[in-house]
Each structure stands twice: as structure tokens, then as C-alpha cells.
PDB file of C-alpha atoms in Angstrom:
ATOM      1  CA  MET A   1      55.088 -17.835   9.889  1.00 60.00           C
ATOM      2  CA  LYS A   2      53.087 -17.569  13.103  1.00 60.00           C
ATOM      3  CA  THR A   3      51.909 -13.934  12.134  1.00 57.00           C
ATOM      4  CA  LEU A   4      50.683 -15.398   8.806  1.00 51.00           C
ATOM      5  CA  LEU A   5      48.785 -18.006  10.179  1.00 48.00           C
ATOM      6  CA  MET A   6      47.200 -15.536  12.668  1.00 52.00           C
ATOM      7  CA  ALA A   7      46.123 -13.499   9.847  1.00 51.00           C
ATOM      8  CA  ILE A   8      44.669 -16.255   7.980  1.00 51.00           C
ATOM      9  CA  THR A   9      42.779 -17.490  10.980  1.00 53.00           C
ATOM     10  CA  LEU A  10      41.319 -14.015  11.548  1.00 50.00           C
ATOM     11  CA  LEU A  11      40.270 -13.766   7.866  1.00 49.00           C
ATOM     12  CA  ILE A  12      38.459 -16.991   7.662  1.00 48.00           C
ATOM     13  CA  PRO A  13      35.233 -15.932   9.644  1.00 49.00           C
ATOM     14  CA  ALA A  14      35.037 -12.863   7.756  1.00 46.00           C
ATOM     15  CA  ILE A  15      35.145 -14.652   4.479  1.00 46.00           C
ATOM     16  CA  ALA A  16      32.619 -17.294   5.491  1.00 52.00           C
ATOM     17  CA  VAL A  17      30.048 -14.519   6.308  1.00 58.00           C
ATOM     18  CA  SER A  18      30.351 -12.391   3.208  1.00 84.00           C
ATOM     19  CA  THR A  19      27.994 -11.902   0.464  1.00 91.00           C
ATOM     20  CA  THR A  20      28.907 -11.470  -3.322  1.00 94.00           C
ATOM     21  CA  TRP A  21      27.443  -9.611  -6.070  1.00 95.00           C
ATOM     22  CA  ARG A  22      28.104  -9.558  -9.738  1.00 96.00           C
ATOM     23  CA  GLU A  23      27.615  -6.848 -12.392  1.00 96.00           C
ATOM     24  CA  ALA A  24      24.581  -7.128 -14.850  1.00 96.00           C
ATOM     25  CA  GLU A  25      22.497  -5.258 -17.189  1.00 96.00           C
ATOM     26  CA  VAL A  26      18.744  -5.168 -17.026  1.00 97.00           C
ATOM     27  CA  ASP A  27      16.136  -3.484 -19.250  1.00 96.00           C
ATOM     28  CA  ASP A  28      14.965  -0.111 -17.833  1.00 96.00           C
ATOM     29  CA  PRO A  29      11.139  -0.569 -17.299  1.00 96.00           C
ATOM     30  CA  ILE A  30      10.423   3.048 -17.685  1.00 95.00           C
ATOM     31  CA  ASN A  31      12.429   3.961 -20.853  1.00 92.00           C
ATOM     32  CA  ILE A  32      12.085   1.013 -23.206  1.00 91.00           C
ATOM     33  CA  GLY A  33      15.243   0.051 -25.085  1.00 94.00           C
ATOM     34  CA  GLU A  34      17.442   1.585 -22.524  1.00 95.00           C
ATOM     35  CA  LYS A  35      19.643  -0.745 -20.287  1.00 96.00           C
ATOM     36  CA  CYS A  36      20.660  -0.185 -16.499  1.00 96.00           C
ATOM     37  CA  SER A  37      23.714  -1.374 -14.919  1.00 96.00           C
ATOM     38  CA  VAL A  38      23.048  -3.090 -11.604  1.00 96.00           C
ATOM     39  CA  SER A  39      24.212  -5.731  -9.306  1.00 96.00           C
ATOM     40  CA  LYS A  40      22.934  -9.268  -8.827  1.00 96.00           C
ATOM     41  CA  PRO A  41      23.553 -11.760  -5.931  1.00 94.00           C
ATOM     42  CA  GLY A  42      26.457 -13.996  -6.651  1.00 92.00           C
ATOM     43  CA  SER A  43      26.641 -15.824  -3.175  1.00 93.00           C
ATOM     44  CA  TYR A  44      25.463 -15.752   0.308  1.00 91.00           C
ATOM     45  CA  GLY A  45      24.698 -18.225   3.154  1.00 92.00           C
ATOM     46  CA  SER A  46      22.073 -18.905   5.907  1.00 91.00           C
ATOM     47  CA  TYR A  47      24.323 -16.472   8.103  1.00 92.00           C
ATOM     48  CA  ILE A  48      22.182 -13.771   6.696  1.00 88.00           C
ATOM     49  CA  TYR A  49      19.527 -14.735   9.014  1.00 89.00           C
ATOM     50  CA  GLN A  50      21.622 -13.966  11.964  1.00 91.00           C
ATOM     51  CA  TRP A  51      22.243 -10.334  11.117  1.00 90.00           C
ATOM     52  CA  PRO A  52      20.646  -7.700  13.512  1.00 89.00           C
ATOM     53  CA  SER A  53      18.035  -6.676  10.843  1.00 89.00           C
ATOM     54  CA  LYS A  54      16.296  -9.957  11.691  1.00 88.00           C
ATOM     55  CA  TYR A  55      14.461  -8.190  14.643  1.00 84.00           C
ATOM     56  CA  ASP A  56      12.658  -6.268  12.228  1.00 88.00           C
ATOM     57  CA  GLN A  57      12.022  -9.390   9.892  1.00 89.00           C
ATOM     58  CA  VAL A  58      14.165  -7.695   7.332  1.00 91.00           C
ATOM     59  CA  PHE A  59      16.880  -9.809   5.669  1.00 91.00           C
ATOM     60  CA  TRP A  60      19.553  -9.551   2.944  1.00 93.00           C
ATOM     61  CA  PRO A  61      19.499  -8.447   0.348  1.00 93.00           C
ATOM     62  CA  PHE A  62      17.180  -5.676   1.537  1.00 94.00           C
ATOM     63  CA  ILE A  63      19.778  -4.321   3.873  1.00 93.00           C
ATOM     64  CA  ASP A  64      22.579  -4.158   1.150  1.00 95.00           C
ATOM     65  CA  ALA A  65      22.745  -0.965  -1.054  1.00 95.00           C
ATOM     66  CA  ASN A  66      23.414  -3.276  -4.114  1.00 96.00           C
ATOM     67  CA  ASN A  67      19.736  -4.314  -3.842  1.00 96.00           C
ATOM     68  CA  ILE A  68      18.761  -0.745  -4.691  1.00 97.00           C
ATOM     69  CA  TRP A  69      18.731  -0.727  -8.480  1.00 97.00           C
ATOM     70  CA  PHE A  70      19.183   2.728 -10.257  1.00 97.00           C
ATOM     71  CA  CYS A  71      18.772   3.503 -13.989  1.00 96.00           C
ATOM     72  CA  LYS A  72      20.945   6.322 -14.709  1.00 93.00           C
ATOM     73  CA  TYR A  73      18.966   7.319 -17.948  1.00 92.00           C
ATOM     74  CA  SER A  74      15.526   7.247 -16.586  1.00 94.00           C
ATOM     75  CA  GLY A  75      16.223   7.914 -12.918  1.00 95.00           C
ATOM     76  CA  TYR A  76      14.033   5.013 -11.879  1.00 96.00           C
ATOM     77  CA  VAL A  77      15.039   3.284  -8.621  1.00 97.00           C
ATOM     78  CA  SER A  78      13.711   0.305  -7.061  1.00 97.00           C
ATOM     79  CA  PHE A  79      14.515  -2.700  -4.993  1.00 97.00           C
ATOM     80  CA  MET A  80      15.609  -5.337  -7.117  1.00 96.00           C
ATOM     81  CA  SER A  81      12.821  -7.825  -6.445  1.00 94.00           C
ATOM     82  CA  ASP A  82      10.350  -5.192  -7.437  1.00 92.00           C
ATOM     83  CA  PHE A  83      12.226  -3.697 -10.326  1.00 95.00           C
ATOM     84  CA  ALA A  84      10.413  -4.737 -13.563  1.00 91.00           C
ATOM     85  CA  ASP A  85       6.986  -5.539 -12.026  1.00 89.00           C
ATOM     86  CA  LEU A  86       5.372  -2.145 -13.001  1.00 94.00           C
ATOM     87  CA  ASP A  87       1.872  -2.128 -14.385  1.00 94.00           C
ATOM     88  CA  LYS A  88       0.629   0.530 -16.788  1.00 95.00           C
ATOM     89  CA  SER A  89      -0.664   2.997 -14.225  1.00 96.00           C
ATOM     90  CA  GLU A  90       2.607   2.519 -12.184  1.00 96.00           C
ATOM     91  CA  LYS A  91       4.793   3.211 -15.187  1.00 96.00           C
ATOM     92  CA  GLU A  92       2.789   6.435 -16.269  1.00 96.00           C
ATOM     93  CA  SER A  93       2.753   7.782 -12.589  1.00 96.00           C
ATOM     94  CA  ILE A  94       6.592   7.017 -12.085  1.00 97.00           C
ATOM     95  CA  SER A  95       7.448   8.437 -15.499  1.00 96.00           C
ATOM     96  CA  ALA A  96       5.734  11.735 -14.486  1.00 96.00           C
ATOM     97  CA  TYR A  97       7.279  11.926 -11.241  1.00 96.00           C
ATOM     98  CA  LEU A  98      10.739  11.290 -12.704  1.00 96.00           C
ATOM     99  CA  LYS A  99      10.311  14.202 -15.088  1.00 94.00           C
ATOM    100  CA  ASN A 100      10.793  16.519 -12.205  1.00 93.00           C
ATOM    101  CA  HIS A 101      12.711  14.431  -9.663  1.00 93.00           C
ATOM    102  CA  LYS A 102      15.450  12.476 -11.830  1.00 89.00           C
ATOM    103  CA  LEU A 103      18.590  11.868  -9.792  1.00 90.00           C
ATOM    104  CA  GLU A 104      22.086  11.972 -11.526  1.00 87.00           C
ATOM    105  CA  GLU A 105      24.619  10.478  -9.296  1.00 90.00           C
ATOM    106  CA  PRO A 106      22.787   9.801  -6.224  1.00 94.00           C
ATOM    107  CA  SER A 107      24.227   8.761  -2.860  1.00 94.00           C
ATOM    108  CA  VAL A 108      22.623   5.835  -0.899  1.00 94.00           C
ATOM    109  CA  PRO A 109      20.631   8.246   1.275  1.00 94.00           C
ATOM    110  CA  GLU A 110      19.487  10.049  -1.986  1.00 95.00           C
ATOM    111  CA  LEU A 111      18.376   6.807  -3.460  1.00 95.00           C
ATOM    112  CA  LEU A 112      16.540   5.756  -0.140  1.00 95.00           C
ATOM    113  CA  GLU A 113      14.540   8.955  -0.367  1.00 95.00           C
ATOM    114  CA  ALA A 114      13.831   8.397  -4.063  1.00 96.00           C
ATOM    115  CA  LEU A 115      12.714   4.915  -3.052  1.00 96.00           C
ATOM    116  CA  GLU A 116      10.279   6.280  -0.780  1.00 96.00           C
ATOM    117  CA  GLN A 117       8.710   8.584  -3.191  1.00 96.00           C
ATOM    118  CA  ILE A 118       8.521   6.054  -5.961  1.00 97.00           C
ATOM    119  CA  TYR A 119       7.094   3.266  -3.733  1.00 97.00           C
ATOM    120  CA  GLU A 120       4.335   5.789  -2.863  1.00 96.00           C
ATOM    121  CA  LEU A 121       3.370   5.626  -6.486  1.00 97.00           C
ATOM    122  CA  ARG A 122       3.288   1.779  -6.622  1.00 96.00           C
ATOM    123  CA  ASN A 123       0.298  -0.463  -6.152  1.00 95.00           C
ATOM    124  CA  LEU A 124       1.587  -2.618  -3.373  1.00 94.00           C
ATOM    125  CA  THR A 125      -0.306  -5.320  -1.373  1.00 93.00           C
ATOM    126  CA  PRO A 126      -0.657  -4.610   2.332  1.00 92.00           C
ATOM    127  CA  GLU A 127       1.954  -7.293   3.096  1.00 92.00           C
ATOM    128  CA  ARG A 128       4.600  -5.717   0.756  1.00 94.00           C
ATOM    129  CA  SER A 129       3.807  -2.250   2.027  1.00 95.00           C
ATOM    130  CA  ASN A 130       4.337  -3.502   5.525  1.00 95.00           C
ATOM    131  CA  MET A 131       7.690  -5.240   4.634  1.00 95.00           C
ATOM    132  CA  LEU A 132       8.904  -2.116   2.948  1.00 97.00           C
ATOM    133  CA  LEU A 133       8.167  -0.032   6.126  1.00 97.00           C
ATOM    134  CA  ARG A 134      10.390  -2.312   8.179  1.00 96.00           C
ATOM    135  CA  VAL A 135      13.206  -2.164   5.245  1.00 97.00           C
ATOM    136  CA  PHE A 136      13.029   1.690   5.476  1.00 97.00           C
ATOM    137  CA  ALA A 137      13.191   1.472   9.242  1.00 97.00           C
ATOM    138  CA  ARG A 138      16.441  -0.563   8.902  1.00 96.00           C
ATOM    139  CA  TRP A 139      18.034   1.893   6.617  1.00 96.00           C
ATOM    140  CA  TYR A 140      17.127   4.938   8.572  1.00 96.00           C
ATOM    141  CA  GLN A 141      18.787   3.302  11.643  1.00 95.00           C
ATOM    142  CA  ARG A 142      21.733   2.608   9.806  1.00 94.00           C
ATOM    143  CA  PHE A 143      21.854   6.276   8.826  1.00 95.00           C
ATOM    144  CA  GLU A 144      21.407   7.081  12.565  1.00 95.00           C
ATOM    145  CA  ASN A 145      18.091   8.766  11.939  1.00 95.00           C
ATOM    146  CA  THR A 146      16.521   6.975  14.720  1.00 96.00           C
ATOM    147  CA  GLU A 147      13.355   9.394  14.842  1.00 97.00           C
ATOM    148  CA  LYS A 148      12.517   8.384  11.282  1.00 96.00           C
ATOM    149  CA  ALA A 149      13.188   4.717  11.801  1.00 96.00           C
ATOM    150  CA  HIS A 150      11.050   4.626  14.891  1.00 97.00           C
ATOM    151  CA  LYS A 151       8.158   6.308  12.966  1.00 97.00           C
ATOM    152  CA  TYR A 152       8.467   3.471  10.223  1.00 97.00           C
ATOM    153  CA  ARG A 153       8.397   0.949  12.824  1.00 97.00           C
ATOM    154  CA  GLN A 154       5.343   2.362  14.605  1.00 97.00           C
ATOM    155  CA  LYS A 155       3.635   2.458  11.401  1.00 97.00           C
ATOM    156  CA  ALA A 156       4.497  -1.140  10.294  1.00 96.00           C
ATOM    157  CA  TYR A 157       3.470  -2.421  13.776  1.00 96.00           C
ATOM    158  CA  ALA A 158       0.117  -0.632  13.739  1.00 97.00           C
ATOM    159  CA  GLU A 159      -0.548  -2.364  10.373  1.00 95.00           C
ATOM    160  CA  ILE A 160       0.567  -5.772  11.701  1.00 95.00           C
ATOM    161  CA  GLU A 161      -1.843  -5.426  14.767  1.00 95.00           C
ATOM    162  CA  LYS A 162      -4.653  -4.692  12.320  1.00 95.00           C
ATOM    163  CA  SER A 163      -3.575  -7.585  10.112  1.00 93.00           C
ATOM    164  CA  LEU A 164      -3.668 -10.056  12.826  1.00 93.00           C
ATOM    165  CA  THR A 165      -7.399  -9.300  13.512  1.00 94.00           C
ATOM    166  CA  THR A 166      -8.052 -10.885  10.016  1.00 92.00           C
ATOM    167  CA  GLU A 167      -7.574 -13.976   8.230  1.00 92.00           C
ATOM    168  CA  LEU A 168      -3.847 -14.356   7.291  1.00 89.00           C
ATOM    169  CA  PRO A 169      -1.988 -17.317   5.712  1.00 91.00           C
ATOM    170  CA  GLU A 170      -0.320 -19.278   8.598  1.00 92.00           C
ATOM    171  CA  GLY A 171       3.156 -18.228   7.458  1.00 89.00           C
ATOM    172  CA  LYS A 172       2.266 -14.513   7.521  1.00 88.00           C
ATOM    173  CA  ARG A 173       0.558 -14.869  10.851  1.00 88.00           C
ATOM    174  CA  LEU A 174       3.708 -16.556  12.416  1.00 88.00           C
ATOM    175  CA  GLU A 175       5.941 -13.930  10.882  1.00 85.00           C
ATOM    176  CA  TYR A 176       3.816 -10.964  12.206  1.00 87.00           C
TER     177      TYR A 176
END
């Protein structure tokens, strides 16, 4: 009985800081009519703001592989929040890229490389671009590629310094 109580006591903190995901299907924005199997957030709590990624101002779900949505049919990959927000020129550029760079059964590091390439083809705001630099830094740190993580952080920091010399909304100024 004492062992059971100890096991339960040790498990409660782990349960209290877990996130959950649920299976979902979404439309493939590249190949109209096709569906993509993805994961959507199920539950999380304010504890996500205490994880070490906070030092890069990067928060869950960006540090979770489930946030990387991949369409097997087209090969399209994107973070969940940007997945369907493609304009016509982005769709054309990404479609052309995927003709020669389609992934079949990618690992997370392969998805990360594809994300980098596809986001280069996206029309991003400076703020979104900066956030993605910090996200990539966190991912490369996770994969122990500190040199690449450092390069992403240096680029993000230089952009932040430049942005701080301009008019920014108060929230963004405080974040930077």
C-alpha cells in the first residue's frame, strides 16, 4: 500500500504538467480535395510558460512536434498556426518546391529542415519571421546543434535590435 501511495504521489506532478493532443483531419492547402492527418491541442495549462523555451520567448505548442503539420499526399509542412494561411503566390512557390522536395515518411529533424525551406517561400511579417527564428533556435538546441541554434538567435537578436529603433506596438516592444 505504501508503495502504491508513493507511486501515485510521484505521478501526480507529471500529470499536472502534461499537454494532450487529439487526432484530426484538415484540408491540404496545396492539393485541394485531399486531407491531412494532424494533431490538434487537447489540453494544456499555464505551466507551459515556465518551460525553458521561455528564455527565447518561445512557448508551447511551438516546442512540440505535434505542432508541425505534415501532409503526406502533397508533402506540405507547416506549423499549425500558419498551415492554411497561404496566398496564391505562396501556394504556387510551395507547390513548385514540393515537386522536387517531397518527403515520404520524415523524421522530426527532416520536417524541421523542410519547414525552414518552406517558410523561406512564405510572405511573413517581420514579427512572424523573428518568432520563427527563435522557434528554429529552440528546435536546433533540442537536437544539440548549438552552432545552428546560436546562428538563429544571433539573427533574431539583430532583427529585434533593429525593430526597437522603430515604432512598435507596446506589447511587442515589451516582448523584445
